[in-house]
Tab-separated table of C-alpha atoms and ligand atoms in Angstrom:
chain	number	residue	atom	x	y	z
A	1369	MET	CA	46.092	53.778	-0.749
A	1370	SER	CA	46.942	50.360	0.735
A	1371	TYR	CA	44.361	48.423	2.727
A	1372	VAL	CA	46.410	48.904	5.904
A	1373	ASP	CA	46.557	52.664	5.338
A	1374	GLU	CA	42.812	52.799	4.618
A	1375	VAL	CA	42.036	51.006	7.879
A	1376	MET	CA	44.502	53.138	9.845
A	1377	GLN	CA	42.778	56.237	8.462
A	1378	ARG	CA	39.409	54.799	9.544
A	1379	VAL	CA	40.729	54.107	13.062
A	1380	VAL	CA	41.965	57.692	13.447
A	1381	GLU	CA	38.823	59.265	11.997
A	1382	LYS	CA	36.418	57.190	14.090
A	1383	ASN	CA	38.399	57.525	17.328
A	1384	PRO	CA	39.810	61.068	17.017
A	1385	SER	CA	41.088	61.602	20.566
A	1386	GLU	CA	42.439	58.117	21.281
A	1387	LYS	CA	46.143	58.590	20.487
A	1388	GLU	CA	47.417	55.601	22.476
A	1389	PHE	CA	44.893	53.390	20.658
A	1390	HIS	CA	46.085	54.763	17.296
A	1391	GLN	CA	49.691	54.033	18.346
A	1392	ALA	CA	48.959	50.431	19.312
A	1393	VAL	CA	46.977	49.748	16.128
A	1394	LYS	CA	49.598	51.347	13.863
A	1395	GLU	CA	52.435	49.295	15.354
A	1396	VAL	CA	50.492	46.069	14.797
A	1397	LEU	CA	49.204	46.882	11.301
A	1398	ASP	CA	52.572	48.182	10.079
A	1399	SER	CA	54.261	44.942	11.116
A	1400	LEU	CA	51.483	42.876	9.488
A	1401	ARG	CA	51.829	44.420	6.027
A	1402	VAL	CA	53.743	41.369	4.761
A	1403	VAL	CA	50.925	39.073	5.898
A	1404	ILE	CA	48.065	41.300	4.750
A	1405	GLU	CA	49.518	41.824	1.284
A	1406	LYS	CA	49.370	38.045	0.728
A	1407	ASN	CA	45.654	37.910	1.644
A	1408	GLU	CA	44.456	41.418	0.768
A	1409	GLU	CA	41.521	40.484	-1.459
A	1410	LYS	CA	39.976	38.149	1.108
A	1411	TYR	CA	40.712	40.424	4.037
A	1412	ARG	CA	39.091	43.379	2.241
A	1413	LYS	CA	36.018	41.327	1.304
A	1414	ASP	CA	35.677	40.105	4.889
A	1415	ALA	CA	36.431	43.575	6.337
A	1416	LEU	CA	38.779	41.688	8.584
A	1417	LEU	CA	40.949	44.620	9.676
A	1418	GLU	CA	37.920	46.849	10.207
A	1419	ARG	CA	36.489	44.168	12.497
A	1420	ILE	CA	39.702	43.394	14.397
A	1421	THR	CA	40.267	47.105	15.162
A	1422	GLU	CA	36.649	47.634	16.297
A	1423	PRO	CA	35.862	46.411	19.837
A	1424	GLU	CA	32.970	43.953	20.068
A	1425	ARG	CA	31.633	46.041	22.983
A	1426	VAL	CA	32.642	49.186	24.884
A	1427	ILE	CA	30.928	49.698	28.232
A	1428	SER	CA	31.207	52.908	30.217
A	1429	PHE	CA	29.464	53.676	33.490
A	1430	ARG	CA	29.227	56.020	36.459
A	1431	ILE	CA	30.883	55.014	39.753
A	1432	PRO	CA	29.608	57.003	42.764
A	1433	TRP	CA	31.150	56.365	46.184
A	1434	VAL	CA	31.432	58.153	49.573
A	1435	ASP	CA	34.814	59.248	50.949
A	1436	ASP	CA	35.929	59.315	54.596
A	1437	LYS	CA	34.619	62.861	54.994
A	1438	GLY	CA	31.140	61.836	53.905
A	1439	GLN	CA	31.593	63.572	50.539
A	1440	VAL	CA	30.156	61.784	47.517
A	1441	GLN	CA	32.729	61.218	44.787
A	1442	VAL	CA	32.109	60.258	41.148
A	1443	ASN	CA	34.421	58.338	38.826
A	1444	ARG	CA	34.025	56.826	35.385
A	1445	GLY	CA	34.425	53.092	34.760
A	1446	PHE	CA	35.126	51.148	31.579
A	1447	ARG	CA	35.180	47.622	30.297
A	1448	VAL	CA	36.276	47.086	26.699
A	1449	GLN	CA	35.338	43.615	25.459
A	1450	PHE	CA	37.513	43.728	22.404
A	1451	ASN	CA	37.694	40.277	20.810
A	1452	SER	CA	36.307	36.879	21.875
A	1453	ALA	CA	37.298	34.819	18.820
A	1454	ILE	CA	39.575	32.472	20.802
A	1455	GLY	CA	38.020	32.634	24.251
A	1456	PRO	CA	36.191	34.680	26.881
A	1457	TYR	CA	37.467	38.239	27.288
A	1458	LYS	CA	40.521	38.331	29.567
A	1459	GLY	CA	42.423	41.384	30.736
A	1460	GLY	CA	43.216	43.598	33.666
A	1461	LEU	CA	41.569	46.497	35.420
A	1462	ARG	CA	43.597	49.703	35.717
A	1463	LEU	CA	42.925	52.342	38.397
A	1464	HIS	CA	44.793	55.558	37.566
A	1465	PRO	CA	43.716	59.180	37.028
A	1466	SER	CA	45.013	58.998	33.447
A	1467	VAL	CA	42.518	56.265	32.490
A	1468	ASN	CA	40.134	57.107	29.644
A	1469	GLN	CA	38.461	55.136	26.873
A	1470	GLY	CA	41.438	55.423	24.546
A	1471	ILE	CA	43.858	54.049	27.127
A	1472	ILE	CA	41.588	51.072	27.838
A	1473	LYS	CA	41.104	50.419	24.119
A	1474	PHE	CA	44.888	50.388	23.475
A	1475	LEU	CA	45.322	47.966	26.368
A	1476	GLY	CA	42.446	45.797	25.154
A	1477	PHE	CA	43.771	45.720	21.593
A	1478	GLU	CA	47.235	44.672	22.770
A	1479	GLN	CA	45.605	42.019	24.948
A	1480	ILE	CA	44.054	40.268	21.917
A	1481	PHE	CA	47.428	39.307	20.483
A	1482	LYS	CA	49.154	38.833	23.832
A	1483	ASN	CA	46.502	36.348	24.940
A	1484	SER	CA	46.710	34.588	21.568
A	1485	LEU	CA	50.485	34.171	21.963
A	1486	THR	CA	50.002	32.309	25.257
A	1487	GLY	CA	48.290	29.485	23.350
A	1488	LEU	CA	45.522	29.501	25.971
A	1489	PRO	CA	41.780	29.963	25.266
A	1490	ILE	CA	41.419	33.598	26.256
A	1491	GLY	CA	40.151	36.574	24.248
A	1492	GLY	CA	41.146	40.214	24.619
A	1493	GLY	CA	39.579	42.719	26.990
A	1494	LYS	CA	40.520	45.431	29.483
A	1495	GLY	CA	38.871	47.750	31.944
A	1496	GLY	CA	39.453	50.311	34.651
A	1497	SER	CA	38.616	53.721	36.002
A	1498	ASP	CA	40.023	57.218	36.473
A	1499	PHE	CA	39.868	56.621	40.241
A	1500	ASP	CA	43.220	57.388	41.925
A	1501	PRO	CA	43.957	54.848	44.686
A	1502	LYS	CA	46.964	56.837	45.967
A	1503	GLY	CA	46.392	58.212	49.465
A	1504	LYS	CA	43.001	56.549	49.852
A	1505	SER	CA	42.102	54.653	53.046
A	1506	ASP	CA	41.290	50.948	52.894
A	1507	ARG	CA	37.650	51.863	53.505
A	1508	GLU	CA	37.630	54.268	50.576
A	1509	ILE	CA	39.240	51.646	48.332
A	1510	MET	CA	36.557	49.164	49.412
A	1511	ALA	CA	33.737	51.659	48.874
A	1512	PHE	CA	35.004	52.417	45.375
A	1513	CYS	CA	35.545	48.747	44.458
A	1514	GLN	CA	32.082	47.764	45.668
A	1515	SER	CA	30.484	50.508	43.593
A	1516	PHE	CA	32.641	49.610	40.567
A	1517	MET	CA	31.604	45.948	40.776
A	1518	THR	CA	27.937	46.858	41.291
A	1519	GLU	CA	27.979	47.998	37.673
A	1520	LEU	CA	30.678	45.724	36.239
A	1521	HIS	CA	29.108	42.443	37.430
A	1522	LYS	CA	26.333	42.841	34.845
A	1523	TYR	CA	28.807	42.216	32.040
A	1524	ILE	CA	31.329	39.639	33.357
A	1525	GLY	CA	31.441	35.963	34.338
A	1526	ALA	CA	33.804	32.972	34.490
A	1527	ASP	CA	32.931	32.002	30.897
A	1528	THR	CA	32.199	35.526	29.625
A	1529	ASP	CA	34.815	38.014	30.793
A	1530	VAL	CA	37.422	37.565	33.520
A	1531	PRO	CA	39.143	40.735	34.791
A	1532	ALA	CA	42.354	40.862	36.849
A	1533	GLY	CA	44.915	43.363	38.121
A	1534	ASP	CA	46.927	46.047	36.356
A	1535	ILE	CA	48.199	49.467	37.502
A	1536	GLY	CA	46.573	50.312	40.840
A	1537	VAL	CA	44.814	46.941	41.171
A	1538	GLY	CA	46.501	44.379	43.384
A	1539	GLY	CA	45.380	41.704	45.805
A	1540	ARG	CA	43.517	44.137	48.057
A	1541	GLU	CA	41.395	45.535	45.244
A	1542	ILE	CA	40.711	42.104	43.717
A	1543	GLY	CA	39.506	40.927	47.112
A	1544	TYR	CA	37.004	43.764	47.515
A	1545	LEU	CA	35.826	43.354	43.907
A	1546	TYR	CA	35.379	39.608	44.358
A	1547	GLY	CA	33.469	39.940	47.599
A	1548	GLN	CA	30.975	42.305	45.975
A	1549	TYR	CA	30.587	40.087	42.890
A	1550	LYS	CA	29.805	37.074	45.063
A	1551	ARG	CA	27.320	39.090	47.131
A	1552	LEU	CA	25.471	40.404	44.065
A	1553	THR	CA	25.344	37.160	42.098
A	1554	GLY	CA	25.443	34.432	44.738
A	1555	LEU	CA	28.029	32.746	42.517
A	1556	TYR	CA	31.375	31.414	43.734
A	1557	GLU	CA	33.224	31.233	40.423
A	1558	GLY	CA	36.536	32.129	38.807
A	1559	VAL	CA	35.296	35.500	37.562
A	1560	LEU	CA	38.447	37.355	38.611
A	1561	THR	CA	42.089	36.281	38.663
A	1562	GLY	CA	44.801	37.402	41.032
A	1563	LYS	CA	42.529	36.279	43.867
A	1564	GLY	CA	43.868	35.529	47.332
A	1565	LEU	CA	45.084	31.974	48.000
A	1566	THR	CA	42.264	31.353	50.502
A	1567	TYR	CA	39.508	31.918	47.929
A	1568	GLY	CA	40.690	30.486	44.641
A	1569	GLY	CA	43.866	32.370	43.796
A	1570	SER	CA	46.817	30.651	42.136
A	1571	LEU	CA	50.255	30.315	43.593
A	1572	ALA	CA	52.827	32.184	41.488
A	1573	ARG	CA	50.264	34.619	40.007
A	1574	THR	CA	51.732	37.503	42.050
A	1575	GLU	CA	55.207	36.751	40.685
A	1576	ALA	CA	54.107	35.708	37.198
A	1577	THR	CA	54.422	38.832	35.082
A	1578	GLY	CA	57.853	39.730	36.420
A	1579	TYR	CA	59.113	36.151	36.360
A	1580	GLY	CA	57.753	35.587	32.874
A	1581	LEU	CA	59.457	38.759	31.640
A	1582	VAL	CA	62.828	37.480	32.804
A	1583	TYR	CA	62.173	34.006	31.404
A	1584	MET	CA	61.478	35.635	28.027
A	1585	LEU	CA	64.560	37.854	28.340
A	1586	ASP	CA	66.619	34.729	29.075
A	1587	GLU	CA	65.346	33.044	25.898
A	1588	MET	CA	66.039	36.102	23.772
A	1589	LEU	CA	69.576	36.490	25.149
A	1590	LYS	CA	70.427	32.804	24.774
A	1591	ALA	CA	69.235	32.838	21.143
A	1592	ASN	CA	71.641	35.709	20.523
A	1593	GLY	CA	74.710	34.455	22.334
A	1594	LYS	CA	74.285	36.400	25.543
A	1595	ALA	CA	73.305	35.674	29.166
A	1596	ILE	CA	71.584	37.311	32.114
A	1597	ALA	CA	74.204	36.212	34.642
A	1598	GLY	CA	76.698	38.977	35.300
A	1599	SER	CA	74.656	41.652	33.492
A	1600	THR	CA	73.689	45.063	34.875
A	1601	VAL	CA	69.958	45.711	34.678
A	1602	VAL	CA	67.778	48.825	35.038
A	1603	ILE	CA	64.071	48.278	35.732
A	1604	SER	CA	61.521	51.115	35.783
A	1605	GLY	CA	58.559	51.047	38.117
A	1606	SER	CA	58.539	49.486	41.571
A	1607	GLY	CA	55.138	47.827	41.542
A	1608	ASN	CA	54.058	44.255	40.991
A	1609	VAL	CA	55.820	43.693	37.662
A	1610	ALA	CA	59.033	45.536	38.560
A	1611	ILE	CA	59.439	43.887	41.969
A	1612	TYR	CA	59.183	40.327	40.715
A	1613	ALA	CA	61.210	41.011	37.584
A	1614	THR	CA	63.915	42.241	39.963
A	1615	GLN	CA	63.594	39.100	42.077
A	1616	LYS	CA	63.937	36.708	39.152
A	1617	ALA	CA	66.749	38.714	37.528
A	1618	GLN	CA	68.695	38.640	40.792
A	1619	GLN	CA	68.056	34.893	41.145
A	1620	LEU	CA	69.558	34.397	37.657
A	1621	GLY	CA	72.685	36.347	38.545
A	1622	ALA	CA	71.969	39.857	37.274
A	1623	LYS	CA	72.717	43.046	39.196
A	1624	VAL	CA	69.646	45.297	39.258
A	1625	VAL	CA	70.838	48.833	40.021
A	1626	ALA	CA	67.789	51.081	39.613
A	1627	LEU	CA	64.033	51.196	40.168
A	1628	SER	CA	61.556	54.070	39.890
A	1629	ASP	CA	58.088	55.310	40.652
A	1630	SER	CA	56.134	58.281	39.329
A	1631	ASN	CA	58.095	60.693	41.536
A	1632	GLY	CA	61.662	59.620	40.678
A	1633	TYR	CA	64.228	56.799	40.717
A	1634	VAL	CA	66.852	55.253	42.970
A	1635	TYR	CA	70.278	54.105	41.810
A	1636	ASP	CA	72.161	51.674	44.039
A	1637	LYS	CA	75.613	50.848	42.660
A	1638	ASP	CA	75.783	47.873	45.045
A	1639	GLY	CA	72.583	46.404	43.667
A	1640	ILE	CA	68.966	46.954	44.726
A	1641	ASP	CA	67.983	45.553	48.138
A	1642	LEU	CA	64.692	43.949	47.130
A	1643	ASP	CA	63.542	43.137	50.661
A	1644	LEU	CA	63.765	46.854	51.455
A	1645	VAL	CA	61.840	47.798	48.292
A	1646	ARG	CA	59.104	45.290	49.104
A	1647	GLU	CA	58.816	46.666	52.643
A	1648	ILE	CA	58.496	50.210	51.284
A	1649	LYS	CA	56.097	49.437	48.414
A	1650	GLU	CA	54.121	46.348	49.440
A	1651	VAL	CA	53.862	46.892	53.191
A	1652	ARG	CA	54.104	50.640	53.772
A	1653	ARG	CA	52.717	51.647	50.312
A	1654	GLY	CA	55.410	54.341	50.370
A	1655	ARG	CA	57.588	56.178	47.815
A	1656	ILE	CA	60.755	54.787	46.281
A	1657	LYS	CA	62.723	57.775	47.600
A	1658	GLU	CA	62.390	56.251	51.097
A	1659	TYR	CA	64.941	53.667	49.914
A	1660	VAL	CA	67.904	56.026	50.426
A	1661	GLU	CA	66.924	56.660	54.065
A	1662	ALA	CA	67.939	53.072	54.782
A	1663	ARG	CA	70.672	52.864	52.116
A	1664	PRO	CA	72.763	56.043	52.264
A	1665	GLY	CA	75.052	54.686	49.546
A	1666	ALA	CA	72.163	54.839	47.105
A	1667	VAL	CA	71.152	57.966	45.201
A	1668	TYR	CA	67.584	59.219	44.667
A	1669	THR	CA	66.828	61.510	41.734
A	1670	GLU	CA	63.509	63.328	41.458
A	1671	GLY	CA	61.609	63.054	38.174
A	1672	LYS	CA	62.426	61.106	35.033
A	1673	GLY	CA	65.916	60.039	33.954
A	1674	ILE	CA	66.203	56.394	34.947
A	1675	TRP	CA	67.221	55.477	31.388
A	1676	THR	CA	70.427	57.541	31.753
A	1677	VAL	CA	71.699	54.957	34.268
A	1678	PRO	CA	74.320	52.801	32.472
A	1679	CYS	CA	73.181	49.202	31.988
A	1680	ASP	CA	73.391	46.182	29.722
A	1681	ILE	CA	69.661	45.414	29.866
A	1682	ALA	CA	66.636	47.709	30.271
A	1683	LEU	CA	63.270	46.390	31.494
A	1684	PRO	CA	60.582	49.134	31.381
A	1685	CYS	CA	57.914	47.983	33.868
A	1686	ALA	CA	55.974	51.171	34.694
A	1687	THR	CA	53.585	52.547	32.065
A	1688	GLN	CA	52.972	53.361	28.393
A	1689	ASN	CA	55.331	55.690	26.515
A	1690	GLU	CA	57.702	56.043	29.463
A	1691	LEU	CA	60.744	55.347	27.226
A	1692	GLY	CA	61.161	57.774	24.337
A	1693	LEU	CA	63.729	58.349	21.592
A	1694	GLU	CA	66.160	60.334	23.754
A	1695	ASP	CA	65.985	57.592	26.383
A	1696	ALA	CA	66.716	54.982	23.723
A	1697	LYS	CA	69.732	56.953	22.505
A	1698	ALA	CA	71.035	57.280	26.066
A	1699	LEU	CA	70.674	53.529	26.613
A	1700	LYS	CA	72.570	52.765	23.408
A	1701	ALA	CA	75.286	55.275	24.222
A	1702	ASN	CA	75.795	53.589	27.592
A	1703	GLY	CA	76.191	50.155	26.026
A	1704	CYS	CA	72.709	48.701	26.542
A	1705	TYR	CA	72.181	45.785	24.154
A	1706	ALA	CA	68.774	44.377	25.163
A	1707	VAL	CA	65.333	45.743	26.033
A	1708	ALA	CA	62.313	43.650	27.092
A	1709	GLU	CA	59.007	45.322	27.939
A	1710	GLY	CA	57.331	44.415	31.224
A	1711	ALA	CA	54.837	47.231	30.886
A	1712	ASN	CA	52.257	47.580	28.109
A	1713	MET	CA	53.637	49.716	25.260
A	1714	PRO	CA	56.269	51.471	27.415
A	1715	SER	CA	58.452	52.336	24.404
A	1716	THR	CA	57.335	54.982	21.944
A	1717	ARG	CA	57.338	54.006	18.255
A	1718	GLU	CA	60.409	56.177	17.731
A	1719	ALA	CA	62.249	54.362	20.521
A	1720	THR	CA	61.244	50.943	19.186
A	1721	ASP	CA	62.393	51.854	15.680
A	1722	PHE	CA	65.694	53.146	17.117
A	1723	PHE	CA	66.331	49.897	19.004
A	1724	GLN	CA	65.742	47.827	15.878
A	1725	GLU	CA	67.731	50.117	13.580
A	1726	ASN	CA	70.701	50.026	15.960
A	1727	GLY	CA	70.975	46.272	16.410
A	1728	MET	CA	69.641	46.180	19.960
A	1729	LEU	CA	67.649	43.116	21.040
A	1730	PHE	CA	64.037	44.181	21.615
A	1731	MET	CA	61.058	42.134	22.837
A	1732	PRO	CA	57.672	43.896	22.862
A	1733	GLY	CA	55.371	43.771	25.852
A	1734	LYS	CA	52.673	41.616	24.238
A	1735	ALA	CA	55.213	38.781	24.175
A	1736	ALA	CA	57.445	39.708	27.125
A	1737	ASN	CA	54.775	40.477	29.733
A	1738	ALA	CA	52.334	37.700	28.774
A	1739	GLY	CA	53.313	35.660	31.814
A	1740	GLY	CA	50.788	37.485	33.953
A	1741	VAL	CA	47.734	36.748	31.836
A	1742	ALA	CA	49.013	33.248	31.086
A	1743	THR	CA	49.144	32.487	34.793
A	1744	SER	CA	45.726	34.070	35.183
A	1745	ALA	CA	44.496	31.514	32.647
A	1746	LEU	CA	46.175	28.810	34.727
A	1747	GLU	CA	44.230	30.178	37.723
A	1748	MET	CA	41.050	29.806	35.671
A	1749	SER	CA	42.007	26.191	34.894
A	1750	GLN	CA	42.539	25.439	38.580
A	1751	ASN	CA	39.227	27.078	39.486
A	1752	SER	CA	37.422	25.032	36.817
A	1753	GLN	CA	38.888	21.838	38.247
A	1754	ARG	CA	38.439	23.052	41.844
A	1755	LEU	CA	42.111	22.204	42.366
A	1756	SER	CA	45.188	24.139	43.521
A	1757	TRP	CA	48.567	23.416	41.969
A	1758	SER	CA	51.869	23.900	43.790
A	1759	PHE	CA	54.051	26.960	43.213
A	1760	GLU	CA	56.602	24.779	41.427
A	1761	GLU	CA	53.939	23.314	39.110
A	1762	VAL	CA	52.581	26.745	38.135
A	1763	ASP	CA	56.046	28.271	37.779
A	1764	ALA	CA	57.154	25.373	35.556
A	1765	LYS	CA	54.059	25.814	33.339
A	1766	LEU	CA	54.727	29.572	33.201
A	1767	HIS	CA	58.342	29.003	32.148
A	1768	GLU	CA	57.221	26.519	29.486
A	1769	ILE	CA	54.655	29.001	28.159
A	1770	MET	CA	57.244	31.787	27.900
A	1771	ILE	CA	59.664	29.495	26.059
A	1772	GLY	CA	56.791	28.567	23.733
A	1773	ILE	CA	55.980	32.218	23.067
A	1774	PHE	CA	59.595	32.938	22.168
A	1775	LYS	CA	59.631	30.019	19.734
A	1776	LYS	CA	56.396	31.219	18.047
A	1777	VAL	CA	57.692	34.783	17.783
A	1778	ASP	CA	61.097	33.700	16.470
A	1779	GLU	CA	59.559	31.268	13.952
A	1780	ALA	CA	57.059	33.800	12.617
A	1781	SER	CA	59.741	36.438	12.113
A	1782	LYS	CA	61.947	33.947	10.226
A	1783	ARG	CA	58.998	32.702	8.115
A	1784	TYR	CA	58.600	36.203	6.675
A	1785	GLY	CA	62.293	36.896	6.292
A	1786	LEU	CA	62.337	39.221	9.302
A	1787	GLU	CA	64.657	37.217	11.557
A	1788	GLY	CA	65.328	39.042	14.829
A	1789	ASN	CA	62.383	41.421	14.384
A	1790	TYR	CA	60.456	40.246	17.445
A	1791	VAL	CA	57.853	43.011	17.068
A	1792	ALA	CA	56.815	41.603	13.692
A	1793	GLY	CA	57.130	38.036	14.963
A	1794	ALA	CA	54.888	38.668	17.966
A	1795	ASN	CA	52.225	40.494	15.968
A	1796	ILE	CA	52.207	37.935	13.148
A	1797	ALA	CA	52.077	34.905	15.461
A	1798	GLY	CA	49.357	36.475	17.616
A	1799	PHE	CA	47.326	37.654	14.622
A	1800	GLU	CA	47.296	34.344	12.726
A	1801	LYS	CA	45.456	32.352	15.403
A	1802	VAL	CA	42.839	35.087	15.955
A	1803	VAL	CA	42.204	35.480	12.219
A	1804	GLU	CA	41.727	31.739	11.735
A	1805	ALA	CA	39.137	31.698	14.517
A	1806	MET	CA	37.373	34.798	13.165
A	1807	ASN	CA	37.186	33.276	9.685
A	1808	ALA	CA	35.689	30.079	11.084
A	1809	GLN	CA	33.022	31.951	13.075
A	1810	GLY	CA	31.582	33.972	10.221
A	1811	VAL	CA	30.485	37.594	10.009
A	1812	VAL	CA	30.082	38.368	13.713
B	1123	NDP	N1	49.867	43.340	36.810
B	1123	NDP	C1	49.900	42.524	35.774
B	1123	NDP	O1	49.495	41.354	35.856
B	1123	NDP	C2	50.451	43.026	34.482
B	1123	NDP	C3	50.818	44.359	34.305
B	1123	NDP	N2	51.322	44.773	33.109
B	1123	NDP	C4	51.724	46.156	32.888
B	1123	NDP	O2	52.885	46.422	33.686
B	1123	NDP	C5	52.932	47.803	34.040
B	1123	NDP	C6	53.010	47.935	35.564
B	1123	NDP	O3	51.875	47.336	36.106
B	1123	NDP	P1	51.851	46.815	37.639
B	1123	NDP	O4	53.229	46.555	38.113
B	1123	NDP	O5	50.834	45.734	37.710
B	1123	NDP	O6	51.256	48.099	38.363
B	1123	NDP	P2	51.543	48.663	39.839
B	1123	NDP	O7	50.436	49.608	40.131
B	1123	NDP	O8	51.822	47.556	40.785
B	1123	NDP	O9	52.907	49.481	39.651
B	1123	NDP	C7	52.973	50.477	38.661
B	1123	NDP	C8	54.347	51.112	38.797
B	1123	NDP	O10	54.535	52.011	37.698
B	1123	NDP	C9	54.596	53.338	38.201
B	1123	NDP	N3	53.798	54.222	37.349
B	1123	NDP	C10	52.483	54.121	37.095
B	1123	NDP	N4	52.091	55.122	36.299
B	1123	NDP	C11	53.200	55.872	36.062
B	1123	NDP	C12	53.444	57.049	35.318
B	1123	NDP	N5	52.461	57.656	34.641
B	1123	NDP	N6	54.709	57.551	35.315
B	1123	NDP	C13	55.703	56.925	35.998
B	1123	NDP	N7	55.534	55.798	36.718
B	1123	NDP	C14	54.289	55.292	36.740
B	1123	NDP	C15	54.005	53.289	39.587
B	1123	NDP	O11	54.526	54.358	40.369
B	1123	NDP	P3	53.546	55.069	41.445
B	1123	NDP	O12	53.433	54.118	42.589
B	1123	NDP	O13	54.256	56.341	41.815
B	1123	NDP	O14	52.251	55.334	40.749
B	1123	NDP	C16	54.468	51.921	40.072
B	1123	NDP	O15	55.800	51.956	40.502
B	1123	NDP	C17	51.685	48.427	33.403
B	1123	NDP	O16	51.997	48.913	32.120
B	1123	NDP	C18	50.737	47.232	33.268
B	1123	NDP	O17	49.769	47.461	32.259
B	1123	NDP	C19	51.505	43.896	32.054
B	1123	NDP	C20	51.168	42.569	32.192
B	1123	NDP	C21	50.591	42.058	33.391
B	1124	2IT	N1	47.245	43.355	33.351
B	1124	2IT	C1	47.461	42.305	32.713
B	1124	2IT	C2	47.108	40.946	33.298
B	1124	2IT	C3	45.746	40.567	32.806
B	1124	2IT	C4	45.221	39.291	33.416
B	1124	2IT	O1	45.915	38.646	34.234
B	1124	2IT	O2	44.098	38.937	33.049
B	1124	2IT	C5	48.016	42.384	31.332
B	1124	2IT	O3	48.210	41.323	30.681
B	1124	2IT	O4	48.279	43.528	30.876
């Protein structure tokens, strides 16, 4: 049995119910076979793969809070501090009823290599809770966040572990979390990113993941003789990543024709009216189906199916495993030639393999959606200097970082004779820096 297969077997046996974690590890290890085979003896002796697939720390805790009816509620919280070889743990907090340890471990594992690709000094971590923010009052959100931070603050800090947003965690939640941290510790420090602009947040952080996704898409298309301008684009989700990916795609001349949420999707043949979507989602915290009430020419469809909408470019920006093999086949049949992942692991392994086997351009999330965490690291830099950079300065740095990530990914794929395989390129380029740091730091 190969070393990779031995380690994969260990991961499955030691984490039996964590299927998303298995999926994330398998994708990375499979693409690293060419690298591992060249160093197998040393890697085995150092138990390198056993260490890199084992979190440095997994923290789980009870979160009690009182709802508006005076009823005590209980949720479960997590923080996975996965790998600190190249910097303090850095990664988002996800609030969604589907959250469990396996989900947070898959996200934390992906974050290791994503953060490495940015070239910034940030390690991999992730956290969250099975708390469902949907339908909760502001007071209930605050009560939950204060209880969450009452536990979490024991394990985080500006030079230890810096959480941020993810699904269900936006500016409102970060604000409540930050206020509680400050109250408990008496420290005013950059311990969270995605903060409000009046208390240490960075301009362009709200836009960063979506903008960075489109910057990466632009690089991938240009390297392959294509362009965003004039293309038809379908974007899943209608949250932070999807909204600002839509904005940047429209600015670069694309026509975005569909967005979704967990209830269904809207198709607007005339192109999505982003101001209307932002009013519905960011102001009213409503459902995407409300879009057609103001745009009768648009069509709302309940449930899944957004990937049957004909497009040139697909940008999955909702959640993991939202795009499966049948979706991939439908995209190809309708002429789609490029996919870039705004979400974390939104394509199943079968869909990813299909894209690559059928000559479609494909950029995995750890490279394509790294703009968010990269800009979070820029927020940390500003906080450390007690300075605030302009939007243009941050956006220019973000764009430069995304161009740099594409170059690393492209170079790594070519170095191993895998030109155009951006999954392999991203995993190899991300892995190499982390491994060098782990080797230098000894058996820890
Ligand atoms: N925020 C960030 O900085 C970054 C986020 N990401 C990733 O991007 C993706 C979106 O995150 P973000 O935009 O921040 O989150 P938001 O909470 O702002 O938006 C999430 C969107 O995805 C939809 N969604 C969530 N879960 C499901 C599901 N199970 N099925 C269908 N739709 C679903 C939501 O619909 P509904 O409102 O109905 O729940 C919503 O439209 C996630 O995978 C996240 O991990 C990656 C890098 C950075
Ligand atoms: N949710 C994020 C952003 C993490 C961060 O900004 O620290 C991700 O990279 O998946």
